[in-house]
Short mmCIF file of C-alpha atoms in Angstrom, two decimals:
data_model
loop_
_atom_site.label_atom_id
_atom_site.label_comp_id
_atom_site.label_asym_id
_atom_site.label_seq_id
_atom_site.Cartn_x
_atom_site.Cartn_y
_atom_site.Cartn_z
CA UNK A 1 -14.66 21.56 6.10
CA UNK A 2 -18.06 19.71 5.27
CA UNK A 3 -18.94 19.06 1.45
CA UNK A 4 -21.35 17.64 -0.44
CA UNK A 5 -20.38 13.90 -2.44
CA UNK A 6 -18.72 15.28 -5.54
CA UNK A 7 -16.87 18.61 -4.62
CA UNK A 8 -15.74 17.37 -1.56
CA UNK A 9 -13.67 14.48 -2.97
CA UNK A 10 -12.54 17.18 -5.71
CA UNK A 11 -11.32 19.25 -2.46
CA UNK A 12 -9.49 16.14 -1.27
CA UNK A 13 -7.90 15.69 -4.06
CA UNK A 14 -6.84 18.97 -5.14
CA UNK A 15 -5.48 19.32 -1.24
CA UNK A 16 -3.53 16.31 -1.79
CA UNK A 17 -2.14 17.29 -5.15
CA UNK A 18 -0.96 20.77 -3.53
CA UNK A 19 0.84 19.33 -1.08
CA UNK A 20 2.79 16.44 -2.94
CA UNK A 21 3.79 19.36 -5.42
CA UNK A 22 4.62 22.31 -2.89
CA UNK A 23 7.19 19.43 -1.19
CA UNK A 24 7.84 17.12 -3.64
CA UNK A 25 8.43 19.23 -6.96
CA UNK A 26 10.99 21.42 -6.02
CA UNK A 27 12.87 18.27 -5.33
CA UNK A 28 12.59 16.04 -8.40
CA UNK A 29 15.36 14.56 -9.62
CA UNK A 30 15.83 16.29 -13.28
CA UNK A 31 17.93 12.63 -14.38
CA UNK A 32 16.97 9.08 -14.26
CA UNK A 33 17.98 8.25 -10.19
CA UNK A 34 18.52 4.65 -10.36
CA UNK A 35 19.50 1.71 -12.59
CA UNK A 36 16.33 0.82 -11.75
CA UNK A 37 14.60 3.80 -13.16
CA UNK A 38 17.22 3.35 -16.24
CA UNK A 39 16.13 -0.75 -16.72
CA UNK A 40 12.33 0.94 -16.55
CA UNK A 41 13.26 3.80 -19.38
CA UNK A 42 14.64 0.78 -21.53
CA UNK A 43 11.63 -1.45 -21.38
CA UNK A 44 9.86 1.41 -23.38
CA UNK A 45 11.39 0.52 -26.28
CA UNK A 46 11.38 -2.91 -25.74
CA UNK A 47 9.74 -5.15 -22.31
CA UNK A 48 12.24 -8.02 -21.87
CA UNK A 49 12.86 -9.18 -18.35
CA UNK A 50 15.46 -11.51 -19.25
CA UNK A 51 17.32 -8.37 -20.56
CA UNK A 52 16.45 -6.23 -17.37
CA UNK A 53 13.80 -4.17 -19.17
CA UNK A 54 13.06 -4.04 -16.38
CA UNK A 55 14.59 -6.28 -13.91
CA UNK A 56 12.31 -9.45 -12.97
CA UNK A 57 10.02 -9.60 -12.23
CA UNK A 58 9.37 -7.39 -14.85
CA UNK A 59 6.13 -5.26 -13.48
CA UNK A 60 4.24 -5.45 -16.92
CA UNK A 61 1.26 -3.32 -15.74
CA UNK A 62 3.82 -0.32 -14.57
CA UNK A 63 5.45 -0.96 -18.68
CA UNK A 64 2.05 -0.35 -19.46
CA UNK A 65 1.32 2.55 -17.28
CA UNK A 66 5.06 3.99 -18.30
CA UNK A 67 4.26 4.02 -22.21
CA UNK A 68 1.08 5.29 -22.28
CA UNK A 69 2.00 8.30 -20.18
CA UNK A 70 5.24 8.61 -22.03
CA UNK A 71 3.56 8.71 -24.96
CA UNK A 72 2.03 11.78 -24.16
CA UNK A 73 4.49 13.62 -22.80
CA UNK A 74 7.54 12.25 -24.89
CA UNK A 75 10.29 12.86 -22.41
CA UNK A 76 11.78 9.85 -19.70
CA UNK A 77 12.40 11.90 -16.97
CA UNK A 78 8.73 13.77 -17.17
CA UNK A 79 7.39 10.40 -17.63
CA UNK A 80 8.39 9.60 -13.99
CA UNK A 81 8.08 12.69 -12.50
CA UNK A 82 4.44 13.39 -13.47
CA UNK A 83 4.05 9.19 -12.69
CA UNK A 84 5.59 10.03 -9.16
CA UNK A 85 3.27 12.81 -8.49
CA UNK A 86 0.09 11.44 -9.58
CA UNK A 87 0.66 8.36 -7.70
CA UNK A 88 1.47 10.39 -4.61
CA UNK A 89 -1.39 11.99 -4.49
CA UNK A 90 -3.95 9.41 -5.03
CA UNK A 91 -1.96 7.71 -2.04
CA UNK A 92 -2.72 10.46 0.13
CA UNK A 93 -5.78 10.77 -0.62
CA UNK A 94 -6.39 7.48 -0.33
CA UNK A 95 -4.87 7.05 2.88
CA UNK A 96 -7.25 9.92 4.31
CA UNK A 97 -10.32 7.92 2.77
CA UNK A 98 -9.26 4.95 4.71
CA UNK A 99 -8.78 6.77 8.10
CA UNK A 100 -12.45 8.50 7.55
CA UNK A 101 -13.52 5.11 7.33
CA UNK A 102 -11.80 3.19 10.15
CA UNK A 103 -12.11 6.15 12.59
CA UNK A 104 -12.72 9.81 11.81
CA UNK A 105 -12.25 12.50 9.60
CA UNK A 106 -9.77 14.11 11.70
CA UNK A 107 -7.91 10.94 11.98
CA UNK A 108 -8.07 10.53 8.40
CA UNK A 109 -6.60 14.02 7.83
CA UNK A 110 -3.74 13.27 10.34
CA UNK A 111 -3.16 9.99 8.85
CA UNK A 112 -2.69 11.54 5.53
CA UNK A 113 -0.12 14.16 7.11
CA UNK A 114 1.93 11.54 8.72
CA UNK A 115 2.04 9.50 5.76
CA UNK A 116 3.11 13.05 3.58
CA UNK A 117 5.91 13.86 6.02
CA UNK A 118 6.96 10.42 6.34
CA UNK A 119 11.04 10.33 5.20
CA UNK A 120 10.64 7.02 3.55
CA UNK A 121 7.49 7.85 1.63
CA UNK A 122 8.83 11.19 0.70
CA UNK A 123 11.97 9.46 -0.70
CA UNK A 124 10.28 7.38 -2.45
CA UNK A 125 7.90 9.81 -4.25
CA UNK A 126 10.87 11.59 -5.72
CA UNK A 127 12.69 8.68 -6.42
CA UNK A 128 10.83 5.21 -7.60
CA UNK A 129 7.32 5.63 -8.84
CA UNK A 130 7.13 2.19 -9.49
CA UNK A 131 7.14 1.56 -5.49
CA UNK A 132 4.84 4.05 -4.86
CA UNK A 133 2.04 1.59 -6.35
CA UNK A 134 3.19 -0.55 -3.43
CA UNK A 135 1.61 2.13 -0.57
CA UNK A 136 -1.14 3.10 -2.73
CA UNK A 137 -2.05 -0.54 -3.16
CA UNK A 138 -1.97 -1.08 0.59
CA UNK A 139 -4.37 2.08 1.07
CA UNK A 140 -6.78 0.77 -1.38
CA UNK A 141 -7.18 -2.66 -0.58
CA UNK A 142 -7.05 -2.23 3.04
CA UNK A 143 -10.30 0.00 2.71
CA UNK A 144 -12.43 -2.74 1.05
CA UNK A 145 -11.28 -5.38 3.36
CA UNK A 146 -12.13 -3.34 6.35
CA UNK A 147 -15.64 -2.83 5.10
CA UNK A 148 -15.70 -6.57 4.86
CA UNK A 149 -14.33 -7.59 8.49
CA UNK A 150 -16.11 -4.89 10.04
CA UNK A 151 -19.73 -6.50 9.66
CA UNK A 152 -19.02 -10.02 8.12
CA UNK A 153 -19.57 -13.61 10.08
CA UNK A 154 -17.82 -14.51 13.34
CA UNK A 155 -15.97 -17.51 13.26
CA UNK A 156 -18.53 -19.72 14.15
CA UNK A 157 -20.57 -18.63 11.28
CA UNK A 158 -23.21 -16.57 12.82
CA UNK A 159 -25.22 -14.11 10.88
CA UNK A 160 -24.05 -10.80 11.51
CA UNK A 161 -26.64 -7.89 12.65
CA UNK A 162 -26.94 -6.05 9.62
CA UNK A 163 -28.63 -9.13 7.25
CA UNK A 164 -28.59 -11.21 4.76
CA UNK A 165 -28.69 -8.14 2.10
CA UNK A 166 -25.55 -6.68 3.87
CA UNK A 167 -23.92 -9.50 3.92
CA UNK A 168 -24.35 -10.50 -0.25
CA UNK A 169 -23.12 -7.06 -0.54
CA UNK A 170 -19.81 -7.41 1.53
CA UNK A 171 -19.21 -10.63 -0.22
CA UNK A 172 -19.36 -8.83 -4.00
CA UNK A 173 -16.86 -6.36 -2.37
CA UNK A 174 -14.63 -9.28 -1.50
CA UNK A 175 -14.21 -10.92 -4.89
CA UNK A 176 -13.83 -7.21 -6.39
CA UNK A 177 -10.96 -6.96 -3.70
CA UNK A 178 -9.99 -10.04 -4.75
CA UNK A 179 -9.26 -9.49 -8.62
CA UNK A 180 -7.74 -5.93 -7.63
CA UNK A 181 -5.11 -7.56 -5.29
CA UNK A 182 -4.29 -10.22 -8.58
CA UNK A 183 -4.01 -7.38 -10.33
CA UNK A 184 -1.89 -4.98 -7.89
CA UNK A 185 0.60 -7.70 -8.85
CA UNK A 186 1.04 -6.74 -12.29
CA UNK A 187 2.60 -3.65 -11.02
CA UNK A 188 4.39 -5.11 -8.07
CA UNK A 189 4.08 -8.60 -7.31
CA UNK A 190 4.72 -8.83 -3.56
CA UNK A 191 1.70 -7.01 -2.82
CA UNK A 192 0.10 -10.27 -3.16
CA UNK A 193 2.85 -11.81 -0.84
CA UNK A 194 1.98 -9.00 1.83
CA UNK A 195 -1.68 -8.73 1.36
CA UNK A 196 -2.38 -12.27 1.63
CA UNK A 197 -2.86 -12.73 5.26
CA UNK A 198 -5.12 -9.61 5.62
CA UNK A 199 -7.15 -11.02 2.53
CA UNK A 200 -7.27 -14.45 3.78
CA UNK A 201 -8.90 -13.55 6.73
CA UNK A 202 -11.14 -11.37 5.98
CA UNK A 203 -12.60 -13.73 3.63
CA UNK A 204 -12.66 -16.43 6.05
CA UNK A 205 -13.95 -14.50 8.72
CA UNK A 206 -17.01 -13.20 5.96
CA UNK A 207 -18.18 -16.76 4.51
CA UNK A 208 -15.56 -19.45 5.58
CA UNK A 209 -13.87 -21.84 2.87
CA UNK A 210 -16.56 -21.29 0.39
CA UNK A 211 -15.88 -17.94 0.49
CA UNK A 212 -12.35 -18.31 -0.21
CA UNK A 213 -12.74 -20.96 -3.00
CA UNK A 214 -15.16 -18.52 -5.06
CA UNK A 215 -12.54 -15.78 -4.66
CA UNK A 216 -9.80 -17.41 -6.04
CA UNK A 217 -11.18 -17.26 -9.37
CA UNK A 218 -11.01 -13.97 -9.68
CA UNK A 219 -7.82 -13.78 -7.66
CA UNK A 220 -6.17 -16.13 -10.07
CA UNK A 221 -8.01 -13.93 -12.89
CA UNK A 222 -6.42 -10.85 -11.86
CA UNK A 223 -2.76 -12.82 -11.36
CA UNK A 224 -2.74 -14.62 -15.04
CA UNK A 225 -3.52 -11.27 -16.48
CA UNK A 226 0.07 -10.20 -15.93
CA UNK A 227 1.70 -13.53 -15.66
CA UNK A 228 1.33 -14.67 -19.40
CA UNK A 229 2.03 -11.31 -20.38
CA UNK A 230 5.78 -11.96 -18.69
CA UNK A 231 5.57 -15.69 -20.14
CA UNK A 232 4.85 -14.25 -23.61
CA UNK A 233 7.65 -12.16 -22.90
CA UNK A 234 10.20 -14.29 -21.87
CA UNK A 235 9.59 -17.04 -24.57
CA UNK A 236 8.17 -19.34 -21.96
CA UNK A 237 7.55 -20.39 -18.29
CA UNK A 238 10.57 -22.25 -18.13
CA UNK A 239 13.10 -19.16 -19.10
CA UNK A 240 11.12 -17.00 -17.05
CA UNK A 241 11.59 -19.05 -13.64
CA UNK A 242 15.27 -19.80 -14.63
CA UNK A 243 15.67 -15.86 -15.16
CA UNK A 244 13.90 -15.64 -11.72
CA UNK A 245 15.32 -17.67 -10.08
CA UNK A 246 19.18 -16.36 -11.07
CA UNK A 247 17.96 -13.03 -10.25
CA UNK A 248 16.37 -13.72 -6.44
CA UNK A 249 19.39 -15.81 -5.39
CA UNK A 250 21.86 -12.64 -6.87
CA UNK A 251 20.06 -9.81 -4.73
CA UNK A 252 18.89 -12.24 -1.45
CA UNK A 253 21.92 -14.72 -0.89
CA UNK A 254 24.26 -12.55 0.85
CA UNK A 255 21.41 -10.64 2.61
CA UNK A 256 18.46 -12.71 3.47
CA UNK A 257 18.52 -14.49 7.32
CA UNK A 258 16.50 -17.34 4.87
CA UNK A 259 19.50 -18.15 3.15
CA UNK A 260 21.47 -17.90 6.18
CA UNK A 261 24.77 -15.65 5.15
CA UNK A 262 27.67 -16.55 7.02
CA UNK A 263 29.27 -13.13 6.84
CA UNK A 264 25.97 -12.08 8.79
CA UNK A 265 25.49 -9.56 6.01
CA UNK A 266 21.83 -10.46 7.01
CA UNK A 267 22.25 -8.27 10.27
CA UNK A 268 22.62 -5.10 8.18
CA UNK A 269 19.78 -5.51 6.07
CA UNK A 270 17.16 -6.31 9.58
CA UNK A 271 18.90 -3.28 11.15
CA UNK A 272 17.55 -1.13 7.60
CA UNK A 273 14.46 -2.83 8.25
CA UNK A 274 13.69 -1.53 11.50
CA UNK A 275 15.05 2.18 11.07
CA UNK A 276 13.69 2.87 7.80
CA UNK A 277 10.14 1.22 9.31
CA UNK A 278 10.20 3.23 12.17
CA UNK A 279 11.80 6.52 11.34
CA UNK A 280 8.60 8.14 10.21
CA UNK A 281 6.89 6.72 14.18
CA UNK A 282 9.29 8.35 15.94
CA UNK A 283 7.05 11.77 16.00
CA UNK A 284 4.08 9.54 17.80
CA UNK A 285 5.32 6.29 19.47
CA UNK A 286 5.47 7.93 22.69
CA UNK A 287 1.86 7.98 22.16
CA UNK A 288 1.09 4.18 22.04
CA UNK A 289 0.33 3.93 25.41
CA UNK A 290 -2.57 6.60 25.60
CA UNK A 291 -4.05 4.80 22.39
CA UNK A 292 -3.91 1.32 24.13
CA UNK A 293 -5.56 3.09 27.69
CA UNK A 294 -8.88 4.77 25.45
CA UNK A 295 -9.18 1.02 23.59
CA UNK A 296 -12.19 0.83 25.07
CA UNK A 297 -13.91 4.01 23.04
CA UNK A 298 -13.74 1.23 19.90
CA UNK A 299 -16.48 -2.15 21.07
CA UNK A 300 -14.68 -3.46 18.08
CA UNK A 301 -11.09 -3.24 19.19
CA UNK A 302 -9.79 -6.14 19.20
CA UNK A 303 -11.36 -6.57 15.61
CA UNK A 304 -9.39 -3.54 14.76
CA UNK A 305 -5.84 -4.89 16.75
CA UNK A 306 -5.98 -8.28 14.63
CA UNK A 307 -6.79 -6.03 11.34
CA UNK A 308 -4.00 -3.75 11.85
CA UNK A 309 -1.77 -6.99 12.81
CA UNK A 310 -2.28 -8.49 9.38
CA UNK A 311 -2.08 -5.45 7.73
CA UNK A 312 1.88 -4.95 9.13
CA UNK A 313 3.44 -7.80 10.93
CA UNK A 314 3.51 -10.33 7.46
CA UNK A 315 4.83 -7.04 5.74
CA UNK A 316 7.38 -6.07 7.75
CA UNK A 317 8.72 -9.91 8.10
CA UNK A 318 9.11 -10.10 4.76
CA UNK A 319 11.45 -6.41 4.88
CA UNK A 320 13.31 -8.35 7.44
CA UNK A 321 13.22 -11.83 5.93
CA UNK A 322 13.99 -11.17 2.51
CA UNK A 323 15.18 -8.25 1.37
CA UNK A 324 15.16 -4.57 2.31
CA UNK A 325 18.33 -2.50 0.33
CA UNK A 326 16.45 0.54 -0.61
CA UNK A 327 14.57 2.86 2.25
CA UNK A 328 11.50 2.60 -0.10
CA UNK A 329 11.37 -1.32 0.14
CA UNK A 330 9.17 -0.69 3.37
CA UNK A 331 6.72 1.79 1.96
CA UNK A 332 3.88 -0.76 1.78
CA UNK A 333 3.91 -0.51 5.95
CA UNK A 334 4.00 2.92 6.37
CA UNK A 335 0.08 3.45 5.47
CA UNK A 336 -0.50 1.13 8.41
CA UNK A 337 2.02 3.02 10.70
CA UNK A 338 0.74 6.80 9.84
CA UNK A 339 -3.09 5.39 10.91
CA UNK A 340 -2.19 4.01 13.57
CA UNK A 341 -0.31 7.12 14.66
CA UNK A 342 -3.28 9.12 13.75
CA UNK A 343 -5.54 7.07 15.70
CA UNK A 344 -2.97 7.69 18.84
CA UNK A 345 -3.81 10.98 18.95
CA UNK A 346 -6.87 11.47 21.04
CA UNK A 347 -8.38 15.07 19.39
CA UNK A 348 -8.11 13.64 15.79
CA UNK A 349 -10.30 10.42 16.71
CA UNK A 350 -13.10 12.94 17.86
CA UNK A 351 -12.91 15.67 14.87
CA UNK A 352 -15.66 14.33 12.19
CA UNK A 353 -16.28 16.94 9.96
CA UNK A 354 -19.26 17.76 10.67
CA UNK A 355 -18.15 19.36 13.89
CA UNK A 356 -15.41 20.96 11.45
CA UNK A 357 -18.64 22.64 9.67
CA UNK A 358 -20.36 22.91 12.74
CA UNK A 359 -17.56 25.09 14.41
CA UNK A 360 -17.53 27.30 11.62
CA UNK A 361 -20.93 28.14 11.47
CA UNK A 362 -22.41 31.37 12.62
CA UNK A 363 -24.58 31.49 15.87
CA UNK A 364 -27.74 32.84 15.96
#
């Protein structure tokens, strides 16, 4: 299918939308799943952390997101539902966007269906909205910061071939990246945590430690936008981090290999880690090998091995690390996982659609 600008992201869309509703809908949950869902219903009346409305860290940008589209539909469990489907969708369509970019548009289009069928991502779109914003996040910021690495500066600081004018540009879509990852964190704050390493190096690898230094202003922008709006909350800093700090050691102490458990309760929660990471890979990871053999189609490859290396590895050590007691704790990775599964198989790199188009047409 080949379209023109504006329909053709309508299509996408709309093909996204269909597909989230024809397997997600028929499953919604018709009650509020979760305490958590039930500490996110409270903080509609009133946002309170140190009540657990919500639970810290308190997610004031989802509040936001909660009451405005509560407000217009006046029922809880809508509120969520609709939340869940809308964010669904833009994920998918996101992720396809980001495969396009990397690779093709049939990889893009397999991505997407990986990432659909996923078991973890499905769960979690019928489930926890709020978590959703976690792989949507990781869609959208990985598809500026590829743009970035994929023509900025070597290490040694060497001009790259597409100028001086291409280069100014890539740097203004760095510090927007920048002040959208401070503010992913108003709506989960560990995107920050997981996005870091990708976002670090990508700006070092564009302009160095200048580059870095002018970015955290609008990094730290984006963060204090939703950080004094939990301080104002919680009557100050210092009953915030005591409320934090309570909280963290209650869910990670008898969990966490950090805070080394000595029932080795820790065991369980690496084992969830890996199964709930991998279950949706399982339908491709006999295909790694092939994908490592045709390396040599991408010149760039080993840009593209580091990307995709600081895109999951920091990710998934913090699912193991920290704290993983829901499947959907490890939807951030799974973006990473469907493209790369996409990009294993070997047709789906060469579809672009223009041949789609192409193949459709009518000889002469």
């Amino acid at each position: 299918m080949h379209f023109s600008s504006r329909p053709r992201h309508l299509w996408v869309v709309f093909a996204a939308l269909a597909v989230v509703l024809l397997t997600r809908l028929p499953l919604m949950p018709q009650h509020l799943y979760s305490f958590d869902t039930v500490n996110l219903a409270l903080a509609l009346e009133e946002f309170n952390p140190l009540k657990n409305q919500p639970q810290p860290p308190g997610y004031p940008f989802f509040v936001g997101e909660e009451r405005v589209v509560h407000a217009l539909l006046g029922s809880v469990e809508l509120t969520f539902t609709v939340l869940s489907i809308a964010l669904a969708t833009l994920t998918l369509t996101a992720m396809f966007y980001l495969g396009e970019l990397m690779f093709s548009f049939g990889v893009g289009l397999v991505a997407a269906a990986l990432l659909a069928a996923n078991p973890v991502f499905w769960y979690g779109s019928l489930t926890n909205s709020l978590r959703l914003h976690e792989a949507l996040f990781s869609c959208l910021l990985a598809y500026p910061l590829w743009r970035v690495v994929r023509g900025g500066r070597g290490a040694g600081g060497a001009v790259d071939e597409e100028g001086e004018a291409d280069a100014r540009r890539r740097v203004k879509v760095f510090l927007a990246a920048s002040l959208l990852l401070g503010l992913a964190g108003g709506f989960r704050p560990v995107v920050e945590l997981r996005l870091f390493p990708l976002w670090l190096w990508a700006g070092w690898r564009l302009g160095g430690v200048k580059l870095l230094k002018r970015a955290m202003v609008p990094l730290a922008v984006g963060t204090l936008a939703w950080v004094l709006v939990l301080v104002a909350a919680a009557g100050g800093p210092v009953k915030l981090v005591a409320s934090y700090y309570g909280y963290i050691y209650e869910q990670f102490h008898q969990t966490s290999p950090l805070m080394a458990p000595a029932d080795g309760g820790w065991k369980r929660m690496v084992g969830r880690a890996l199964l709930w990471t991998g279950l949706g890979a399982l339908v491709w990871v006999w295909a790694l090998p092939g994908l490592w053999k045709r390396r040599a189609e991408w010149s760039d490859w080993p840009l593209r091995t580091t990307f995709f290396t600081l895109w999951f590895v920091p990710s998934f050590a913090f699912d193991m690390l920290v704290h993983t007691a829901d499947p959907d704790h490890v939807i951030f990775s799974l973006p990473a996982l469907s493209l790369l599964g996409a990009a294993a198989d070997r047709k789906s790199t060469r579809l672009n659609s223009s041949h789609v188009s192409e193949s459709r047409m009518p000889s002469s």
